[in-house]
XYZ file of C-alpha atoms in Angstrom:
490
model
C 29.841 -16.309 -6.760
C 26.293 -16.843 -7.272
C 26.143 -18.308 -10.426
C 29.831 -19.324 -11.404
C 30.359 -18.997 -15.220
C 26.888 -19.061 -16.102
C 23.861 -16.741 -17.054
C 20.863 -17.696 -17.598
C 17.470 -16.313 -19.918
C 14.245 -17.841 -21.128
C 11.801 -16.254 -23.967
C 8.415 -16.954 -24.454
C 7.029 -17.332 -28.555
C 3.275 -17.132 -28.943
C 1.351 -15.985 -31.911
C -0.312 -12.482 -32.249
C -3.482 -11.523 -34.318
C -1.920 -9.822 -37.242
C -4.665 -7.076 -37.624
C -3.796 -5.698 -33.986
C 0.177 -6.364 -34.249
C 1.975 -5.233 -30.909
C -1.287 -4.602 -29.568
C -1.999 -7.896 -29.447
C 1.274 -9.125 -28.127
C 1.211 -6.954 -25.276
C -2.658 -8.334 -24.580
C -1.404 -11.922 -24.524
C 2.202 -10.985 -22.416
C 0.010 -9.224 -19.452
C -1.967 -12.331 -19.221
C 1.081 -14.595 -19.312
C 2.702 -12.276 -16.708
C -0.351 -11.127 -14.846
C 1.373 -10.759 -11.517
C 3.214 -7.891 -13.049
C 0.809 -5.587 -13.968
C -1.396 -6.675 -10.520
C -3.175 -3.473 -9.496
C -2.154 -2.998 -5.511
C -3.565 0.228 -4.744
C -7.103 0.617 -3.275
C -7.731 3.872 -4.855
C -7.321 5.504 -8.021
C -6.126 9.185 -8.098
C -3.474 11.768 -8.785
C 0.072 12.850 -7.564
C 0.244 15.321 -5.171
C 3.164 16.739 -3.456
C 5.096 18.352 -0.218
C 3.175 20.137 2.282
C -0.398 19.361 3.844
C -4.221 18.330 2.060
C -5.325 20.904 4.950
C -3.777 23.632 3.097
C -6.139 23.083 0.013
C -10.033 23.821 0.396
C -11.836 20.643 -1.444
C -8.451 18.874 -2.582
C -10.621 16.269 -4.667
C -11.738 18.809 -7.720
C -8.260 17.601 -8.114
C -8.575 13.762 -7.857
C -5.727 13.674 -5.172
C -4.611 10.715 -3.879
C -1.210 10.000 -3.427
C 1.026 12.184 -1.416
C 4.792 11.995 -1.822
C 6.824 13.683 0.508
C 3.736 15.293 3.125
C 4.930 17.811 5.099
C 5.600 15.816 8.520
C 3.355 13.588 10.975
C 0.126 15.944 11.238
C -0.443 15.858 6.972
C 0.018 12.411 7.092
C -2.034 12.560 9.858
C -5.362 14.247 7.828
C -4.429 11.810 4.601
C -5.035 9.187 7.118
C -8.482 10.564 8.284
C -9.108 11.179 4.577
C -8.608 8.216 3.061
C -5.257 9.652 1.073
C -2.115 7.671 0.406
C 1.069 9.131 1.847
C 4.592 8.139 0.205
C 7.806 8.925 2.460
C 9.910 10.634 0.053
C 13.647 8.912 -1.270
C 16.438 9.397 -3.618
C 16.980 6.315 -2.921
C 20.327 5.036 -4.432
C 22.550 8.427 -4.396
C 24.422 10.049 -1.774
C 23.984 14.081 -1.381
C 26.962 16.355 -0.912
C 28.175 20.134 -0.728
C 30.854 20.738 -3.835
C 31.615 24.330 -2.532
C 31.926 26.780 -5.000
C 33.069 26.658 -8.868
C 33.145 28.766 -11.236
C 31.937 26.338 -14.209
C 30.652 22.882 -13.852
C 32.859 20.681 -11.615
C 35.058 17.973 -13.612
C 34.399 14.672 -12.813
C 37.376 14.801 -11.075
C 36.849 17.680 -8.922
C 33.901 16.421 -7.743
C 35.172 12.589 -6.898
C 37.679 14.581 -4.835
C 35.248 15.997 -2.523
C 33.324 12.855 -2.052
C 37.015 10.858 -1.583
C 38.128 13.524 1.575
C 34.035 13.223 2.671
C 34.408 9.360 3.122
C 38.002 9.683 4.500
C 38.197 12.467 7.341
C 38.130 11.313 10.357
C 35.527 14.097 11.841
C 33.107 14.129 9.012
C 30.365 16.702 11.259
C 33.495 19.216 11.496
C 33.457 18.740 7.754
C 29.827 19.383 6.208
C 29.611 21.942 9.292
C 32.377 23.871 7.884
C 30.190 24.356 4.395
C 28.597 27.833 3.580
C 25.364 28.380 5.819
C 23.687 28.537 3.025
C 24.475 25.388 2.054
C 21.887 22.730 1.716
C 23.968 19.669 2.345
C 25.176 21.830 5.900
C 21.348 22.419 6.443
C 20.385 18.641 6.246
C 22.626 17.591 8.713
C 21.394 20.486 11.456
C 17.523 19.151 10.585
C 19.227 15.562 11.674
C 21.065 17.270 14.613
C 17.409 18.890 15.620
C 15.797 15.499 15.355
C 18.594 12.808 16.593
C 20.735 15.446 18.920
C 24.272 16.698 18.135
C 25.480 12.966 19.363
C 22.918 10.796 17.349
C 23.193 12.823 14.117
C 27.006 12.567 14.652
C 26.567 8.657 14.543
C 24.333 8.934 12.003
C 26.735 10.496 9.352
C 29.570 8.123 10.112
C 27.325 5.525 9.716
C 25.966 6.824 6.129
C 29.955 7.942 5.174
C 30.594 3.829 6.040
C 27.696 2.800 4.243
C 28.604 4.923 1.607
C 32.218 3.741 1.264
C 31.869 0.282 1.071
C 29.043 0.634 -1.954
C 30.575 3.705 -3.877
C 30.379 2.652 -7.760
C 33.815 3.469 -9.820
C 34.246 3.896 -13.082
C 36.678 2.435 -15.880
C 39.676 4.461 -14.162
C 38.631 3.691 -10.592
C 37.515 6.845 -10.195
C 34.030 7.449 -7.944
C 30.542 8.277 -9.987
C 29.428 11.278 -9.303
C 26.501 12.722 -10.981
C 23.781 15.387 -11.042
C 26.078 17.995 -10.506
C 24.095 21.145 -10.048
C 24.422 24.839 -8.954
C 20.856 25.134 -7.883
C 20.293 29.261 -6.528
C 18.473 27.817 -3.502
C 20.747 25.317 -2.587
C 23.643 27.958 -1.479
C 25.287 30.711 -2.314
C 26.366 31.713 -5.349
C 28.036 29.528 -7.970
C 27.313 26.827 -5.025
C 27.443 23.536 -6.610
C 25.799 19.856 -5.245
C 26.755 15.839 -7.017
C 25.575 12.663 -5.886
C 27.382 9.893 -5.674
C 26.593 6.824 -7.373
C 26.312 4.005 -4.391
C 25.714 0.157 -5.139
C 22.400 -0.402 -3.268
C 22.865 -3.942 -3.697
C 20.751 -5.551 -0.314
C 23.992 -8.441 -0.079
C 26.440 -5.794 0.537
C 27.019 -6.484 4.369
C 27.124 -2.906 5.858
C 26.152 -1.084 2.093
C 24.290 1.555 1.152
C 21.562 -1.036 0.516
C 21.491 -2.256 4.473
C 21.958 1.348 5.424
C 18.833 3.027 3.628
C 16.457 0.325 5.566
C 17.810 0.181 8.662
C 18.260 4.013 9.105
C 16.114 5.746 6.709
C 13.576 4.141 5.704
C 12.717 1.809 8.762
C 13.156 4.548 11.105
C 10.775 7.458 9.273
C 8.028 4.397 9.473
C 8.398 4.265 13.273
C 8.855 7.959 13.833
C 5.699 8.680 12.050
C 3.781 6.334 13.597
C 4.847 7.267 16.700
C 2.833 10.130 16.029
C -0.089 8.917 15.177
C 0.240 8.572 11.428
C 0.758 5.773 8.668
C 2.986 6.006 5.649
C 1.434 4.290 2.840
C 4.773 3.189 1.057
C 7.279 5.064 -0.492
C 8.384 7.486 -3.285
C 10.980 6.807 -4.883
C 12.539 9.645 -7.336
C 15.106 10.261 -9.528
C 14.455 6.343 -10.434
C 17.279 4.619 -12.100
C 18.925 7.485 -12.750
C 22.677 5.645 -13.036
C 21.113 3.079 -14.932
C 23.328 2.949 -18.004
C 26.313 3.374 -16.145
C 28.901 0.450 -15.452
C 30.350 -0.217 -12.215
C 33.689 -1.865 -12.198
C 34.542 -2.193 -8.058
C 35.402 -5.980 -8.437
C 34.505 -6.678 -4.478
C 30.878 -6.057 -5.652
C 30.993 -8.751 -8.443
C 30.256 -11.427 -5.522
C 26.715 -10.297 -4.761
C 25.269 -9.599 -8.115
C 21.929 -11.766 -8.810
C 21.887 -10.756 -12.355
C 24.773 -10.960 -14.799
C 27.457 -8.888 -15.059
C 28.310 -7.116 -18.577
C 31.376 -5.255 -19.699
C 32.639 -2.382 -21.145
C 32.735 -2.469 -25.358
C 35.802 -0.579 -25.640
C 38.365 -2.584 -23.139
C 35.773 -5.737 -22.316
C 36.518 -5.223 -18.685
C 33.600 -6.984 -16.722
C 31.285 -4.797 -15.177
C 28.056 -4.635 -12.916
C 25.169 -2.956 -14.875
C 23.772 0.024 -12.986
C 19.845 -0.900 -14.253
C 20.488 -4.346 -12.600
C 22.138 -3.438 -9.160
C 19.519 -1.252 -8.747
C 16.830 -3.180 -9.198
C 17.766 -5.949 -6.197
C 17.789 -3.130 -4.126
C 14.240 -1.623 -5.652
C 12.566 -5.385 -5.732
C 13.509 -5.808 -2.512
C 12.121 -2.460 -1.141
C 8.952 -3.698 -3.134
C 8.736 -6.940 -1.600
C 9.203 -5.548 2.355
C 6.538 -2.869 1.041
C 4.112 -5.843 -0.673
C 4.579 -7.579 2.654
C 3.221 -4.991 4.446
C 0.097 -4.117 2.179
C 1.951 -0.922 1.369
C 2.962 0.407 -2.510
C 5.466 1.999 -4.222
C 5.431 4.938 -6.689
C 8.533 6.360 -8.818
C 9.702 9.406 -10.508
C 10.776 7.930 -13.828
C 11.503 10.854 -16.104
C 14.501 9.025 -17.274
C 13.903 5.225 -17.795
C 16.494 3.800 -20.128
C 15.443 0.255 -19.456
C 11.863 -1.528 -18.839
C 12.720 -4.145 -16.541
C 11.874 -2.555 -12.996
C 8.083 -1.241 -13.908
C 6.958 -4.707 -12.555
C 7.570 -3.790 -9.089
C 6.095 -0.550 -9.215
C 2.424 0.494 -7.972
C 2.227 4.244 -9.417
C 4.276 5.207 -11.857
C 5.035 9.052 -11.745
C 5.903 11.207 -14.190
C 7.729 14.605 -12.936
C 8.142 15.536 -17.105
C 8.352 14.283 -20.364
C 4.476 12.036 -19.839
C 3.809 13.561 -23.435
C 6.740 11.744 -24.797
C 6.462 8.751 -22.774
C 2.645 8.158 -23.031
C 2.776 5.059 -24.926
C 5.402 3.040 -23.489
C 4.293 4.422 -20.091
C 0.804 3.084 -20.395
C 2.491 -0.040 -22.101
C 4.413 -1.093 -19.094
C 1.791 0.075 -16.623
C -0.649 -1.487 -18.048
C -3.705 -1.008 -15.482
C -1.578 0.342 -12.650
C -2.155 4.274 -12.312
C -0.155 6.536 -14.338
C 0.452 10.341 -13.000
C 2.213 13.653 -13.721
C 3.205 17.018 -12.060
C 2.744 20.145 -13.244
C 6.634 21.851 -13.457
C 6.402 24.282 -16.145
C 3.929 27.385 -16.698
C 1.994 25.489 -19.991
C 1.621 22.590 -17.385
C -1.056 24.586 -16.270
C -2.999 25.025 -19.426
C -5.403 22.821 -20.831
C -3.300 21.616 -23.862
C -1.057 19.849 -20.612
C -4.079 18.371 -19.145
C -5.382 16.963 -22.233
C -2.219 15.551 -23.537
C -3.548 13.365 -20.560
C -6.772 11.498 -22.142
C -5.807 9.042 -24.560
C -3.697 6.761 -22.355
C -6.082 8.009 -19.096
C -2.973 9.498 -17.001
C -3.903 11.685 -13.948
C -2.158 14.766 -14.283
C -1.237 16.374 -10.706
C -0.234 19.151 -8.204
C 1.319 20.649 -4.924
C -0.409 20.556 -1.640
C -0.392 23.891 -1.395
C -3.035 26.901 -1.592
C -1.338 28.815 -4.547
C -1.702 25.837 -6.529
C -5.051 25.629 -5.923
C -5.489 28.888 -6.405
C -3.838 29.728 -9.437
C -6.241 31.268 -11.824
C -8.398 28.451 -13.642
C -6.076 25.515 -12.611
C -9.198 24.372 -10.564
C -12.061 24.654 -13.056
C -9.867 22.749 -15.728
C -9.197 20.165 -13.454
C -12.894 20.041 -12.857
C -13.600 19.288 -16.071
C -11.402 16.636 -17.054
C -10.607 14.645 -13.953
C -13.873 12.856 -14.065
C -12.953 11.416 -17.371
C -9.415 10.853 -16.083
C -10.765 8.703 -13.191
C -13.424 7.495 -15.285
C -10.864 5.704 -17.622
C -8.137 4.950 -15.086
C -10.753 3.068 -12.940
C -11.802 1.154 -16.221
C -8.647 0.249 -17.592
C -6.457 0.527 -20.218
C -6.607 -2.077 -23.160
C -4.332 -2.744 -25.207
C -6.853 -4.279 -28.355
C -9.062 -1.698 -28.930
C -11.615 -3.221 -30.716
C -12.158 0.137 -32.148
C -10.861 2.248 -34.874
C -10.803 5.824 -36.627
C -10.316 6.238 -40.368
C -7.859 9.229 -39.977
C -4.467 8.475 -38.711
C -3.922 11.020 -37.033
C -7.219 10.620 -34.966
C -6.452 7.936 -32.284
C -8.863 5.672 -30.239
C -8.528 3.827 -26.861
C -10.712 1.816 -25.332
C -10.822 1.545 -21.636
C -12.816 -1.669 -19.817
C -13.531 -4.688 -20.422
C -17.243 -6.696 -22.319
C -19.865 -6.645 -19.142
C -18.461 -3.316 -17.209
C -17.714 0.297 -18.098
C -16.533 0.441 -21.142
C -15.281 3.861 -22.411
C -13.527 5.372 -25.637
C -10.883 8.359 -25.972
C -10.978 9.783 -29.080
C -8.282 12.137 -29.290
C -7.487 14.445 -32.460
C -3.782 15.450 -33.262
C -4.269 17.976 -35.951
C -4.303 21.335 -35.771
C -7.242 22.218 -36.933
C -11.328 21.136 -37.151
C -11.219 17.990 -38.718
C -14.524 15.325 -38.891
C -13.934 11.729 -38.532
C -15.326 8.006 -38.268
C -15.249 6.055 -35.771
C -16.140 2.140 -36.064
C -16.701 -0.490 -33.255
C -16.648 -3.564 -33.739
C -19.412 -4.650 -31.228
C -19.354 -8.511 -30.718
C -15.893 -8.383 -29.016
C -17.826 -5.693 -27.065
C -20.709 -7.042 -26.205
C -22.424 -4.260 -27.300
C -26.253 -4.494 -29.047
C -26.250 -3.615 -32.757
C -28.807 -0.889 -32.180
C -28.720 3.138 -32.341
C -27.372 4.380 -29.241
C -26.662 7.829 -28.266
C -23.243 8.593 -26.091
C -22.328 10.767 -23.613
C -18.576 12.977 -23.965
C -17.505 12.981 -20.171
C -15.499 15.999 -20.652
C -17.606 18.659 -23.038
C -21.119 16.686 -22.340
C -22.267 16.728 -25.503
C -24.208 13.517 -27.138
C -22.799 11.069 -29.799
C -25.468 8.947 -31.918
C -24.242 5.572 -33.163
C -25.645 3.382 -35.540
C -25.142 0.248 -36.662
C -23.565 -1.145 -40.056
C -23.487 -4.779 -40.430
C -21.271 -6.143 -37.866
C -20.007 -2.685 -36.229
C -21.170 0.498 -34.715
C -20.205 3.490 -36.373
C -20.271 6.946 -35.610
C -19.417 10.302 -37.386
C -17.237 12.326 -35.204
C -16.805 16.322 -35.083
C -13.568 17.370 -33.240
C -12.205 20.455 -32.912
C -8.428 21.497 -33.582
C -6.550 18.923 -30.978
C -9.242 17.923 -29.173
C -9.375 14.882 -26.515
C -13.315 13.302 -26.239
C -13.823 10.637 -24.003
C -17.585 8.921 -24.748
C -19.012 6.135 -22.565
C -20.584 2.807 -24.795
C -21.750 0.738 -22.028
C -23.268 2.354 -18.384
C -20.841 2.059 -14.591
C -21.097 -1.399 -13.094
């Protein structure tokens, strides 16, 4: 309807220095699409999540600064009076159910038929009250009933089911999406299973999914927080585009698309492209929040497509920021890049270093046994100064700086005239020694000896100069991340 019979693209060519390749072409596309990679936030930090900054005795050995999903009004309360960001939590484009109980993984069709009586009884509150009391879809409804009343939470779910109905995705049979189908111990009793179903978040939708998560989520938790006395910041986002390679083939939907539709390869039936439905509804979120001076930050374990890292502010990590560390920093550019610890080895240093070539903030839980887990706090200690050190700085793409062992990579971080800091990180497993050359006039550094400073063991690095460059031999033990300052803070 939008477009009729059309789709447009563009392309931009430009030329790249050959000796820096894609490192170059990613230089010259952030300054052709600066807007992009603007940095929003005022404050550089870590993830932290659930629960309440009161909880943890000098919170900032950790470098925490944005808090997704705070435990109610009064922690978002103290990250106000302590200059902390505070994300209302959101999944945003999937709607949570109770399966009931299986013995083995729900069939696709099994678990569309819950969801298809869900959005058709006509007393939908006898329904999910009717689940096992252990339940967690039955236990999110009575936290609604204890904050809207048995009435307003009542109202609430029919208006969700509705919501929910008109923007419910199908699939090549016409059957609903439902995903994440999980039989999670402390979601209900045993062999208790949970799915989402896929919904169309698409903003044009009158009365979708879309409409329904600002005017009676999102909007609402604003007002009801600052009711109390406390500002959200923006919001977190998770499980972000989850359903984003799957195709949605409810024709009535095909009217409001902004973005082309594509189709299925094995019938070519035309189809709506999860990645692209979901990312009106995201850039649209982003723009309200934008508006507003607040920022967005995302879960993205599972990206299979680039395009929606533009409208991001923090991009989060849950897992998988070892694999990802390249592309992530590539489409973050200068915007802050942050993990959570999930795992046991998160804990351990090899986790936290993993974190200092591309400058990522690793993270944590606003809780006291986090903080107190034995030597999570002195590691953190050690490294986050670095961290923030090179996040503040910025990531560069051209490093201007190079190793001559492959498997001995350098960053540079900060720009000619500011702080300007290397990562020198070693992927081998054993001692190696290694040189390092600079290449100073892109640098504006003085061809003279100098004598650096490692921000995370202290030790001293002497540089001298040959011809054009500063060179320096380099001692690193078996994997070991160094990150040395070449030119003093602004």
């Amino acid at each position: 309807v939008k477009f009729p019979n059309k789709a447009q693209f563009g392309f931009v060519l430009y030329r790249t220095e050959a000796q820096w390749g894609f490192r170059d072409a990613l230089r010259r596309y952030y300054e052709l699409f600066a807007d992009d990679f603007a940095v929003r936030v005022n404050k550089i930090g870590s993830w932290v999540c659930w629960g309440n900054l009161a909880d943890v005795p000098n919170f900032e050995d950790f470098g925490f600064q944005y808090h997704w999903g705070p435990g109610g009004p009064p922690a978002v309360a103290y990250d106000d009076d302590h200059s902390v960001a505070s994300f209302v939590y959101n999944d945003s484009v999937r709607y949570f159910a109770d399966l009931g109980i299986f013995p083995t993984r729900p069939t696709r069709e099994q678990a569309a038929k819950v969801f298809e009586e869900l959005l058709s009884t006509p007393d939908p509150a006898k329904l999910v009250l009717s689940r096992d009391p252990k339940a967690t879809g039955r236990a999110r409804y009575r936290t609604r009933q204890n904050l809207l009343g048995e009435a307003g939470a009542e109202r609430w779910l029919k208006d969700s089911l509705e919501a929910a109905r008109l923007s419910a995705c199908l699939d090549a049979d016409g059957v609903y999406h439902v995903g994440y189908l999980t039989n999670r111990p402390d979601w209900g009793p045993k062999d208790w299973w949970t799915g989402r179903l896929f919904c169309n978040p698409d903003p044009d939708i009158p009365g979708g999914y879309g409409q329904f998560l600002f005017s009676h989520m999102l909007e609402p938790d604003f007002e009801r927080y600052r009711a109390e006395g406390a500002e959200l910041d923006g919001v977190g986002l998770d499980n972000y585009f989850t359903y984003a390679n799957l195709l949605n083939f409810r024709q009535e939907h095909f009217a409001y698309v902004d973005y082309p539709l594509s189709f299925d390869p094995n019938t070519l039936r035309p189809a709506a492209v999860g990645d692209f439905i979901t990312y009106e509804w995201v850039a649209e979120l982003s723009r309200r929040m934008h508006e507003q001076g607040k920022w967005l930050i995302a879960n993205q374990c599972l990206w299979p497509y680039p395009f929606a890292a533009r409208v991001l502010d923090i991009h989060g990590f849950e897992w998988g920021i070892q694999r990802s560390g390249p592309i992530a920093r590539a489409l973050a550019y200068h915007k802050p890049v942050v993990s959570l610890p999930v795992a046991d080895e998160h804990y351990q240093e090899p986790f936290v270093r993993d974190h200092v070539r591309f400058g990522f903030l690793p993270g944590g839980y606003a809780q006291r046994d986090f903080a107190e887990r034995p030597g999570v706090r002195s590691l953190y200690r050690r490294y986050m100064p670095a961290l923030l050190a090179c996040a503040r700085a910025g990531w560069e793409p051209v490093t201007h700086a190079r190793s001559n062992a492959a498997a001995v990579k350098v960053e540079r971080f900060g720009r000619p005239g500011g702080e300007l800091l290397l990562s020198i990180v070693s992927q081998l497993d054993q001692p190696t020694r290694t040189r390092v050359f600079v290449e100073a006039t892109p640098l504006g550094l003085a061809l003279k000896t100098i004598g650096t400073q490692d921000l995370i063991s202290g030790r001293t690095i002497d540089w001298r100069p040959e011809a054009d460059r500063l060179v320096a031999d380099v001692a690193l033990d078996a994997a070991q991340a160094i990150v040395l300052r070449l030119h003093p803070s602004a």
